[in-house]
XYZ file of C-alpha atoms in Angstrom:
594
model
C -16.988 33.265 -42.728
C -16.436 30.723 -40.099
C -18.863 27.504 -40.612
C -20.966 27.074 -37.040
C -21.831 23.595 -37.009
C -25.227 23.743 -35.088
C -27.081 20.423 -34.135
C -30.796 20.356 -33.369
C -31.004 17.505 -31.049
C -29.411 15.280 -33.421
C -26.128 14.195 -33.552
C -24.375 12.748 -37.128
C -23.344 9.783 -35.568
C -22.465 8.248 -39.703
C -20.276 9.539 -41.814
C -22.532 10.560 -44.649
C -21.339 13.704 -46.830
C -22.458 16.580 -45.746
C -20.978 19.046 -47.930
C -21.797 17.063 -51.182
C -24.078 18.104 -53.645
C -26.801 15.019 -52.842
C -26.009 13.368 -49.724
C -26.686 9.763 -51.130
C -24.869 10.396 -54.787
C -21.493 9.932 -53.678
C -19.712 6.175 -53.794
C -16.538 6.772 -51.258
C -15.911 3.313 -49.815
C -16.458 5.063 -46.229
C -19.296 6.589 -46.682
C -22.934 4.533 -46.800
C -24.774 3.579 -50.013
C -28.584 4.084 -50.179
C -29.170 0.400 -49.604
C -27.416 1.165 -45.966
C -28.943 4.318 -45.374
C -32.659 3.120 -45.376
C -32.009 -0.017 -43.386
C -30.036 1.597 -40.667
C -31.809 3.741 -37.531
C -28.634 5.464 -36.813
C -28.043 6.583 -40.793
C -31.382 7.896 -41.223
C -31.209 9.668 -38.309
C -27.941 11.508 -39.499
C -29.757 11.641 -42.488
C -32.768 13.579 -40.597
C -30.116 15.712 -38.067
C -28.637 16.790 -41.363
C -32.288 18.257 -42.567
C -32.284 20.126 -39.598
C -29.209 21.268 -39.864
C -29.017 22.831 -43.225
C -33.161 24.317 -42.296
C -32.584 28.065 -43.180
C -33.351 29.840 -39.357
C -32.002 33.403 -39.172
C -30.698 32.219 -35.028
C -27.843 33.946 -33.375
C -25.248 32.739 -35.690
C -27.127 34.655 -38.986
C -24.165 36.573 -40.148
C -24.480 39.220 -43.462
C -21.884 38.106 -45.586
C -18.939 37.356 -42.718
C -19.309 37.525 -39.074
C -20.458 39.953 -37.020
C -22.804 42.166 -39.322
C -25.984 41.470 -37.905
C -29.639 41.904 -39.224
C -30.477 44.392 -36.269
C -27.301 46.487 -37.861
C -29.599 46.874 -41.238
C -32.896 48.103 -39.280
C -33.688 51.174 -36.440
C -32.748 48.719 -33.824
C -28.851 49.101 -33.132
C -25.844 50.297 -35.692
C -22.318 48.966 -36.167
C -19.685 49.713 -33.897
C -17.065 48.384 -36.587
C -16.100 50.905 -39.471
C -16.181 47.880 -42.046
C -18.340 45.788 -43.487
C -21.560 46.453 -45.736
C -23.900 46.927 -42.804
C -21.990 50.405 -42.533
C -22.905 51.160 -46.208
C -25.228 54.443 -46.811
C -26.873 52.497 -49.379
C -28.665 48.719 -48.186
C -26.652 46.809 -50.277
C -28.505 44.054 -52.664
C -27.634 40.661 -52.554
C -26.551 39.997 -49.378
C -29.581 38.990 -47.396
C -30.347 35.776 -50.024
C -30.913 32.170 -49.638
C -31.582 30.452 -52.680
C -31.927 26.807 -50.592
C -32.571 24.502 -53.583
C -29.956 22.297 -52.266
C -31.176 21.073 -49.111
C -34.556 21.056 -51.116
C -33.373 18.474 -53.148
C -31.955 16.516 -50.200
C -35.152 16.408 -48.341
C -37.127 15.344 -51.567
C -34.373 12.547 -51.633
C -34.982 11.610 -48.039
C -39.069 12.205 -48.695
C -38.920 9.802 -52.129
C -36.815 6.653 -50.165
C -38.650 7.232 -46.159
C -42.195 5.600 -46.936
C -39.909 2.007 -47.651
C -37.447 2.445 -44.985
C -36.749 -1.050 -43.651
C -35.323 0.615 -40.688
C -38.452 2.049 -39.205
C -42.229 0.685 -38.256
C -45.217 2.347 -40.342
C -45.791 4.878 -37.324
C -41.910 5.764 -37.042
C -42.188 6.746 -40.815
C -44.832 8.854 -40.519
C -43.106 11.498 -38.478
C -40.091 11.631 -40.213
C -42.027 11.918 -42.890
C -44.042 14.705 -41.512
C -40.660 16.202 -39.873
C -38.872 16.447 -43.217
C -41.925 18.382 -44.844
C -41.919 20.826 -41.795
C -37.980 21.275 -43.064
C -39.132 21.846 -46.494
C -41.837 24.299 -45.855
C -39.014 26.366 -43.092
C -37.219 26.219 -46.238
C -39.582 27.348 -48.859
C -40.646 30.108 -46.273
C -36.925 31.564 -46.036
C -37.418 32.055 -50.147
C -40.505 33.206 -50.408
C -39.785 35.690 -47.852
C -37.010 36.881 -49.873
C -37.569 36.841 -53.462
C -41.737 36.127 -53.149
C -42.687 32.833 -55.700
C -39.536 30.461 -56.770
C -40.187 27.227 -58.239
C -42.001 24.452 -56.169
C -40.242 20.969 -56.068
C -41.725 18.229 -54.291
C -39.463 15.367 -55.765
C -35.595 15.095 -55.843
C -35.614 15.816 -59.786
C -33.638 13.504 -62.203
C -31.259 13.364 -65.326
C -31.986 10.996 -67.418
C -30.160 12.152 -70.787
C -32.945 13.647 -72.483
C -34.233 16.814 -72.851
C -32.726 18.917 -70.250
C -35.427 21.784 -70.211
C -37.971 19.640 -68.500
C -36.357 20.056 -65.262
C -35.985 24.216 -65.643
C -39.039 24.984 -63.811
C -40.239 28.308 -63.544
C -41.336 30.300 -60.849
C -44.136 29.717 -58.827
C -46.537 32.237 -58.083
C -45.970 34.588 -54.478
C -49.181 33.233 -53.250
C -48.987 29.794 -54.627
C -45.560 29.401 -52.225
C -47.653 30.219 -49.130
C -50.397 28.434 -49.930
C -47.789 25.247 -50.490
C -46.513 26.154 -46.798
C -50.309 26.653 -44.774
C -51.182 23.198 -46.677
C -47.850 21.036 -45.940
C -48.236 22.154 -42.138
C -51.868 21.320 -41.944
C -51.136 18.133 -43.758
C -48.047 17.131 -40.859
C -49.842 18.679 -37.882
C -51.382 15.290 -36.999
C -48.496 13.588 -37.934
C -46.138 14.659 -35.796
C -46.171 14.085 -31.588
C -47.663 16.691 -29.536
C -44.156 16.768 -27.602
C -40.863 15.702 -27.177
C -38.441 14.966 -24.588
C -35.009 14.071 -23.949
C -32.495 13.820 -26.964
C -35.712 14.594 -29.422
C -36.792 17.914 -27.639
C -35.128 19.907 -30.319
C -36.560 18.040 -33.154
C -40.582 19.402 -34.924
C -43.983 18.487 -32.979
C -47.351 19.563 -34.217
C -47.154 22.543 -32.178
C -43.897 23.659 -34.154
C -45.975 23.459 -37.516
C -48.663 25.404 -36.256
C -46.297 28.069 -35.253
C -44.941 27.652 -38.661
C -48.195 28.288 -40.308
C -49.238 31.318 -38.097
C -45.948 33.135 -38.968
C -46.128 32.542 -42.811
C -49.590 33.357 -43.204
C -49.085 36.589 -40.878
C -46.523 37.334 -43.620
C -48.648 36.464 -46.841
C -51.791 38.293 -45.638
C -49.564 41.606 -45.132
C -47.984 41.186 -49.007
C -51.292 40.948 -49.858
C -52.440 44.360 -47.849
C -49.792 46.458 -48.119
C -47.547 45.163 -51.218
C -48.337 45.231 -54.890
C -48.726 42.696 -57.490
C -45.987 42.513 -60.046
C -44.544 39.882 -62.362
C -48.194 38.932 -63.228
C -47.963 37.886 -59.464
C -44.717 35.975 -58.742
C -43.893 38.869 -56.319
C -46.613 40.286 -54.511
C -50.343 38.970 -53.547
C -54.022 40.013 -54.575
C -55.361 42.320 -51.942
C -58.279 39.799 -51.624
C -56.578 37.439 -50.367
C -55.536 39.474 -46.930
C -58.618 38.280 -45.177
C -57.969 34.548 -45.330
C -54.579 34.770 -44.145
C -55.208 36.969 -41.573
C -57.799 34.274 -40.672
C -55.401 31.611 -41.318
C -52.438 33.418 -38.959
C -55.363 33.720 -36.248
C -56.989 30.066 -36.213
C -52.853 28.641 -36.175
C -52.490 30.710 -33.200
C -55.774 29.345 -31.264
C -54.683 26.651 -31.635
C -51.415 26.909 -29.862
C -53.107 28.929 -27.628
C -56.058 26.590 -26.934
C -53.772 23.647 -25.828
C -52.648 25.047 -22.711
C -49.089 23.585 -23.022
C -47.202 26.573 -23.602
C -47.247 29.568 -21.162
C -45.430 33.139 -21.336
C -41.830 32.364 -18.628
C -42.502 34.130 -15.561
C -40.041 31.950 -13.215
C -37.814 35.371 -11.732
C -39.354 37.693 -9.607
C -37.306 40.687 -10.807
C -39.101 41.511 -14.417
C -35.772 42.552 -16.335
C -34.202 39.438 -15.143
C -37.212 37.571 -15.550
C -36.537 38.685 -19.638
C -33.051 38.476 -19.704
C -32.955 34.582 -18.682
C -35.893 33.919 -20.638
C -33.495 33.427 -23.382
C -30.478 31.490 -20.966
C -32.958 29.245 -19.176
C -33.094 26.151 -21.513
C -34.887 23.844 -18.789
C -38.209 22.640 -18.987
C -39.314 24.883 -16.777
C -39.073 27.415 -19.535
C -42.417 26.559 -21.146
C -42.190 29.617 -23.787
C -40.087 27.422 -26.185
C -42.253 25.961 -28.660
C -39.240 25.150 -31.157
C -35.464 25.858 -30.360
C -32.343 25.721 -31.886
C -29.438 23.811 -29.658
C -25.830 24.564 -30.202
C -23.393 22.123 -29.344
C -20.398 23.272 -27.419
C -18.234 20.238 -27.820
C -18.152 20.764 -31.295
C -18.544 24.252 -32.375
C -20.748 26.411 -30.027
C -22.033 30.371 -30.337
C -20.096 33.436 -31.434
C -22.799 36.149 -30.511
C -21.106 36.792 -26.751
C -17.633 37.031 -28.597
C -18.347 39.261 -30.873
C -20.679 41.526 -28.532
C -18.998 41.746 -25.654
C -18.089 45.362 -24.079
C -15.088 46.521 -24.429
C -13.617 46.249 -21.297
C -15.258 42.198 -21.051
C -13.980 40.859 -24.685
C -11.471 38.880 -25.696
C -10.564 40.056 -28.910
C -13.626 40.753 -31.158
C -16.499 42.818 -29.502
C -18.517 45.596 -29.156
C -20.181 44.730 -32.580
C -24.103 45.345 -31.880
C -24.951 49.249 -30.517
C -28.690 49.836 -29.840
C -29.267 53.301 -30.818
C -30.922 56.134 -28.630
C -33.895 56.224 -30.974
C -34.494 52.473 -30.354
C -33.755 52.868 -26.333
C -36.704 55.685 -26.451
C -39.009 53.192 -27.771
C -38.987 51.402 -24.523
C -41.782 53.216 -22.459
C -41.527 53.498 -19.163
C -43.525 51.004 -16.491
C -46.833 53.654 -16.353
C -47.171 53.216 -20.002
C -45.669 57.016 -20.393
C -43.557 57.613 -23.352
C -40.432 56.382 -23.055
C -38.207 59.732 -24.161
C -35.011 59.608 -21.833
C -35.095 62.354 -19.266
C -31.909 64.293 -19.889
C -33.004 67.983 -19.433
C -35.556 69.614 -16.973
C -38.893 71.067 -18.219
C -36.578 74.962 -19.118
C -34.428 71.975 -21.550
C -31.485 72.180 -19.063
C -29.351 68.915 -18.765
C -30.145 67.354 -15.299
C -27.409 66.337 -13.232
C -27.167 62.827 -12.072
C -25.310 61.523 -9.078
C -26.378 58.283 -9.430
C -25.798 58.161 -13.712
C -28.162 54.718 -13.631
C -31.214 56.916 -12.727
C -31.800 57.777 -16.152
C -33.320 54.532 -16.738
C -34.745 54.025 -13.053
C -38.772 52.504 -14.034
C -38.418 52.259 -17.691
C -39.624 49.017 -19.377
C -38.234 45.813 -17.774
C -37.479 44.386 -21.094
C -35.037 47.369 -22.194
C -33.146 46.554 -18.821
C -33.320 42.935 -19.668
C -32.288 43.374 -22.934
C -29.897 46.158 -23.121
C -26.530 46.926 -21.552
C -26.884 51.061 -20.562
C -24.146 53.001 -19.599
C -22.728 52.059 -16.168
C -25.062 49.012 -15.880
C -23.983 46.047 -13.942
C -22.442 43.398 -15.982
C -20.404 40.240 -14.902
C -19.491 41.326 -11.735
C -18.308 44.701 -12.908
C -19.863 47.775 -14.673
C -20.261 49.086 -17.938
C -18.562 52.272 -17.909
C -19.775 54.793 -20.932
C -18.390 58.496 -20.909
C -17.477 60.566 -24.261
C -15.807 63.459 -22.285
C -15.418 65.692 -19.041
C -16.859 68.964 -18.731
C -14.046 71.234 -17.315
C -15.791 73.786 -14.673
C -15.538 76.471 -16.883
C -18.224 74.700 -19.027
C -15.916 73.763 -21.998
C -16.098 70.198 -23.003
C -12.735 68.022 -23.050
C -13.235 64.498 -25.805
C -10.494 61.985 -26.101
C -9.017 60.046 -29.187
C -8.350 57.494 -27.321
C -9.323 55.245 -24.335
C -6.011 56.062 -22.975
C -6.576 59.770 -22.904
C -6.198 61.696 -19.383
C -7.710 64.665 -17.558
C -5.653 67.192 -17.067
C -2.745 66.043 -15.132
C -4.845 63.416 -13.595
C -4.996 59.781 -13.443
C -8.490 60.083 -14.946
C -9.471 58.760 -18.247
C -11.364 60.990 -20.267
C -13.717 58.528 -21.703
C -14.622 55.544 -19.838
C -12.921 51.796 -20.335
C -15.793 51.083 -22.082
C -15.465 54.153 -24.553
C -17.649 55.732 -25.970
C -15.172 56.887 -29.366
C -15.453 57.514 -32.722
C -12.278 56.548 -33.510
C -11.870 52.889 -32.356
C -14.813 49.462 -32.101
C -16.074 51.259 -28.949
C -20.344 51.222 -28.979
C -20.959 54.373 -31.300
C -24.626 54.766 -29.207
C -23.475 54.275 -25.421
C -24.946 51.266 -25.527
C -23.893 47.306 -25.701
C -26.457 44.696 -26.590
C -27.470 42.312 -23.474
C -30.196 39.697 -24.670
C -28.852 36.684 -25.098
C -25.576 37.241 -23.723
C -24.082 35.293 -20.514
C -24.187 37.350 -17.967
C -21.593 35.047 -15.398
C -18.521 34.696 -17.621
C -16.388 35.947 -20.886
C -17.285 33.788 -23.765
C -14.971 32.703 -26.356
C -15.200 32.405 -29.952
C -17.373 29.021 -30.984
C -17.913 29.001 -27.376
C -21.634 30.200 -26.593
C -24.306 28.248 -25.081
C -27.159 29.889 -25.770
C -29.781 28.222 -27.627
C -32.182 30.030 -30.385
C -36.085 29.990 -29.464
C -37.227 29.729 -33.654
C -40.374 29.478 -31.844
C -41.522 30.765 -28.346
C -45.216 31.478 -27.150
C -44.966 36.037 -26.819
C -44.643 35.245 -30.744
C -47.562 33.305 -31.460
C -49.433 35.439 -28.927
C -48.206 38.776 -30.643
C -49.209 37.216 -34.229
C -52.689 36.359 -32.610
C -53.078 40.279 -31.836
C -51.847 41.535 -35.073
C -54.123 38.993 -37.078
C -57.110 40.161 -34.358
C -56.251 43.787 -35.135
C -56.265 43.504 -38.675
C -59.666 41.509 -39.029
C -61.226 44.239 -36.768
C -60.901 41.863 -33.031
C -59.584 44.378 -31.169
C -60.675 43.213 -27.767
C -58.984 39.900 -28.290
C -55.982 41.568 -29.605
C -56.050 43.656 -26.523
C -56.154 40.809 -24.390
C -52.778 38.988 -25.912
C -50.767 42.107 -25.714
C -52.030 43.005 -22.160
C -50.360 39.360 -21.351
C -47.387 40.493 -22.587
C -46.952 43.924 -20.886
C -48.231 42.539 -17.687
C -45.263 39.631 -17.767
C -42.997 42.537 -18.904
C -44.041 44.420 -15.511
C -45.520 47.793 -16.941
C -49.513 49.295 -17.590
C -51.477 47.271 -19.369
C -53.561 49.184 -22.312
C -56.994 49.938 -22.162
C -57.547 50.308 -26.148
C -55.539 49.216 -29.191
C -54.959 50.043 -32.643
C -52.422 48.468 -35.359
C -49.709 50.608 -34.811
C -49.626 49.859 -30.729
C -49.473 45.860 -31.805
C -46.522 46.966 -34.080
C -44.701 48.889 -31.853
C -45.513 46.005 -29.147
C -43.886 43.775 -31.149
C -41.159 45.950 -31.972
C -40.100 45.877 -28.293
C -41.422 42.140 -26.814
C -38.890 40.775 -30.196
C -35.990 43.151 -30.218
C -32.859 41.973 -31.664
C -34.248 38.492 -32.464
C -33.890 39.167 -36.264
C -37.736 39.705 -36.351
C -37.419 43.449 -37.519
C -35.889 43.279 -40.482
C -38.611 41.440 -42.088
C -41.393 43.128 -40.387
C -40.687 46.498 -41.887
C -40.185 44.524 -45.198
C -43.555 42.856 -45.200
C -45.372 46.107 -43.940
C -43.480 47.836 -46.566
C -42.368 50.854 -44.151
C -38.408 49.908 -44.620
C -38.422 53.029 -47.235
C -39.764 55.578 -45.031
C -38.553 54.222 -41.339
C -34.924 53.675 -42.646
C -34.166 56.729 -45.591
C -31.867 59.147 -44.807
C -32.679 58.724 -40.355
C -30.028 59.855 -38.277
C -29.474 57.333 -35.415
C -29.005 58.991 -31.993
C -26.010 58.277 -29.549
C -26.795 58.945 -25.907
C -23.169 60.162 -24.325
C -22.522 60.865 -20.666
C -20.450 63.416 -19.656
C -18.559 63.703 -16.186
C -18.880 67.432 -15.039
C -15.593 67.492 -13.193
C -15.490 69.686 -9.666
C -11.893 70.388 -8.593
C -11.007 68.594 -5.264
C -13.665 65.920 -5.581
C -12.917 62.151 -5.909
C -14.698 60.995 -9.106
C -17.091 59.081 -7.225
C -18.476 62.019 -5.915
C -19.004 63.799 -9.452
C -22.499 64.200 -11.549
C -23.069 63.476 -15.033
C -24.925 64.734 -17.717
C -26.270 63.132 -20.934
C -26.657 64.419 -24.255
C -28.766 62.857 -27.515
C -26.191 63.468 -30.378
C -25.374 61.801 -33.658
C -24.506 58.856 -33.664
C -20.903 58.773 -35.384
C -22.880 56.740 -38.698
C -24.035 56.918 -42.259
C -27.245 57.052 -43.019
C -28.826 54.688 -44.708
C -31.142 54.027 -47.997
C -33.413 51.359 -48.650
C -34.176 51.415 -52.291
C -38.021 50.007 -52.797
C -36.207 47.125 -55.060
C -35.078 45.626 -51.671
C -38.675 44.504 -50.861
C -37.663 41.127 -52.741
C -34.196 40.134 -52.737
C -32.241 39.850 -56.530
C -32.078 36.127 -57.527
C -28.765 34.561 -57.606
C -27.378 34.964 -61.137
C -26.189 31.291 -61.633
C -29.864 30.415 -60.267
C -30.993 32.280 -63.429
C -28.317 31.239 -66.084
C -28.921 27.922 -65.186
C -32.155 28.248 -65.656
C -33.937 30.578 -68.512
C -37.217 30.211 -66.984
C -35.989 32.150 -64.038
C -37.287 35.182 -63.942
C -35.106 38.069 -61.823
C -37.130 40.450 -59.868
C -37.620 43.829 -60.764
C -34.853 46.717 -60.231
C -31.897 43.867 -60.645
């Protein structure tokens, strides 16, 4: 896979090593020695750009294995257009969604043991970085924990000294001892880091970053705790008791994001789907959801998402790689707060006829319109056109094998330019993916713009609700997700329960990697994913002799979707350990089922 070379606010303006194994134990005549490092400004600053850099953030550019298999392709949110690669697998492969980030551990211990004497800096200036380097470790320890539950905690940059080797084979940590490490090391920075940032440091950690931090970990660690199990005399898995204080924990980080009035759900389009859809383009200040976001750097290497999602008639080469599925489209009620089941037959379960194909999705939830390219939906000055076949007036139904394919003697394709096939990359659903992507021009390869919101306020206030729900708060969890439906444009609620906050949630965060470890940490992956059918929804032109296509209906049918299913063994709650990690190391301990 292609390297992305992402910058948080930070450019490397030294030459330090960034692909060595310790970025200060190499002796190159052009690179700096520690000496230089610590009493240079512009070195420790590389230095602290490369932290960010190598901070484990599942953004936009989080590929499975090579590019283009996406975590959404591994949940109920979309499937794979492509025919290879492991997200098409009918078993969830193991393996594959690791991190085992003991590296850039190590190099922020380094930077953490040599910062408190850096000649470079004033006392106060070496206090944040300080502080910001912890926030890196604890992003870091959360991406393991999440993954594999306890690993071993290392708050120095360990040494080799020639003697006995073992003393540096730690073992694992406990689950809960990992979180724990993570809820103290963000209270601990919280005061040491500015309340804001502008300019060149906008991208880099304030205190409101590490109380976002803290409210998504311990959202995490108080649902192990309710709904996992203890195994590994506890380094996977968290003692049921322990829910409450986490839950409490998620909810008082939350407040206090909440409290400080600086961050406000982004409300500045009238139109409510494009009010979503450029909640994620707008990168202005204006945008006052972002609470922590990833930049990407166009002049060096920018974005591949757009390249590799693009329709098929609107890529350049690559494409088509994210399909939502019908299942996942259905979710998205409509703006009453009815159910949002697509309206494709009449009440007697006879397909309806559409003039106007569109009107299938006429008032459903902003967000899904925001968020999701539909079939014949405007896009880039042009339409997405989605067709699978032609009904011939004597009712039989005429498919093509290829885009090419004609009616009939006509000049008429029989599926659309923008498929849909089983038999090329066309979407396998009918539908493209639309958050995040630039809606005013074809994107090339290492080309995108679009930043990644680690952070943004619907988030915390969706984590408040959930932590409110589960302590028994349900009128202030009713509250946050009523913000949130009434920014999206449809009825507010007028009760709650757990599942609604889920399945609010579920919609508000689509596609922004979020799923995949929800159903992990609510340990429902087993029974949402196992042997489930994804749905295509397929338009079909019913053809009338002597009538210019304009003029024809269509009809839509929920079929297959042309996929495996899938299995998601109950091993797959905690990721298998790296083998070297654990020959390396006998006091590694692999997790069960590996």
């Amino acid at each position: 896979m292609k390297n992305l070379k992402s910058y948080i606010g930070l450019v490397c303006i030294v030459a330090l090593a960034v692909s060595c194994n310790n970025v200060l134990d190499t002796s190159p005549t052009n690179l700096l020695n520690d000496n230089q490092v610590w009493s240079s400004k512009n070195a420790i600053d590389a230095y602290m750009g490369q932290l960010y850099d190598e901070m484990q953030v599942e953004d936009l550019e989080y590929h499975i294995e090579s590019e283009g298999q996406y975590l959404s392709e591994f949940t109920d949110e979309a499937v794979r257009s492509y025919t290879w690669g492991r997200a098409n697998y009918a078993l969830i492969p193991e393996g594959v969604f690791g991190w085992w980030g003991f590296q850039q551990v190590r190099n922020i211990n380094t930077f953490l043991d040599n910062i408190n004497n850096a000649a470079a800096l004033t006392p106060e200036e070496r206090k944040v970085y300080e502080a910001e380097a912890r926030f890196c470790r604890a992003m870091n320890y959360f991406a393991m924990v999440k993954r594999y539950g306890g690993v071993p905690l290392v708050t120095v940059a360990q040494k080799y000294d020639g003697g006995d080797v073992k003393t540096l084979q730690l073992p694992r940590n406990k689950e809960y001892e990992i979180y724990d490490f993570i809820k103290d090391e963000c209270q601990a920075i919280q005061s040491m880091l500015p309340e804001s940032r502008e300019g060149e440091d906008q991208y880099r950690a304030t205190r409101y970053a590490a109380y976002a931090l803290e409210c998504r970990a311990m959202l995490y660690a108080a649902s192990e705790a309710k709904y996992g199990n203890v195994d590994l005399n506890g380094l996977i898995g968290i003692p049921a008791e322990k829910a409450e204080g986490y839950w409490k924990a998620a909810k008082a980080a939350a407040e206090k994001i909440i409290n400080s009035g600086k961050y406000a759900l982004y409300t500045a389009k009238t139109d409510k789907a494009e009010n979503f859809q450029y909640l994620f383009l707008d990168e202005s200040s204006a945008n006052k959801e972002q609470i922590f976001t990833k930049a990407f750097d166009t002049s060096n290497k920018g974005g591949t998402f757009d390249y590799f999602n693009a329709p098929q008639s609107f890529k350049l080469d690559y494409g088509c790689v994210t399909n939502p599925t019908e299942d996942f489209v259905a979710e998205f009620e409509y703006k009453d707060g009815s159910d949002g089941a697509l309206k494709v037959n009449d009440a007697s379960g006879n397909p309806i006829k559409y003039a106007d194909p569109t009107d299938l999705f006429k008032d459903k939830d902003p967000r899904m319109l925001g968020s999701i390219l539909y079939p014949f939906s405007p896009w880039q000055g042009n339409r997405v056109e989605v067709r699978k076949g032609i009904i011939k007036p004597d009712g039989t139904i005429v498919t093509a094998s290829s885009l090419s394919d004609k009616y009939e003697g006509t000049n008429t394709t029989i599926a659309a330019k923008d498929g849909t096939l089983t038999s090329t990359d066309v979407t396998k659903t009918g539908f493209y993916i639309k958050k995040f992507m630039t809606p005013n021009k074809v994107v090339d390869y290492e080309k995108g713009e679009t930043n990644w919101m680690v952070f943004r306020y619907a988030e915390v206030l969706l984590n408040y609700a959930e932590a409110c729900v589960e302590l028994g708060d349900n009128a202030e969890a009713l509250r946050a997700v009523n913000l949130i439906r009434e920014r999206a444009g449809i009825a507010p609620r007028t009760s709650i329960n757990r599942d609604q906050v889920r399945h609010e949630r579920k919609i508000e965060l689509a596609f922004e990697n979020h799923r995949w470890w929800d159903i992990r940490r609510w340990h429902i992956a087993d029974q949402l994913l196992n042997a489930k059918q994804f749905k295509a929804l397929n338009p079909y032109l019913v053809w009338e002799d002597g009538k210019d296509v304009s003029q024809m209906k269509y009809i839509f049918k929920v079929e297959d979707a042309p996929k495996n299913t899938r299995t998601f063994l109950p091993k797959l709650y905690y990721e298998r350990i790296p083998s070297d990690a654990i020959s390396t190391n006998p006091n590694i301990i692999q997790n069960p089922g590996y």
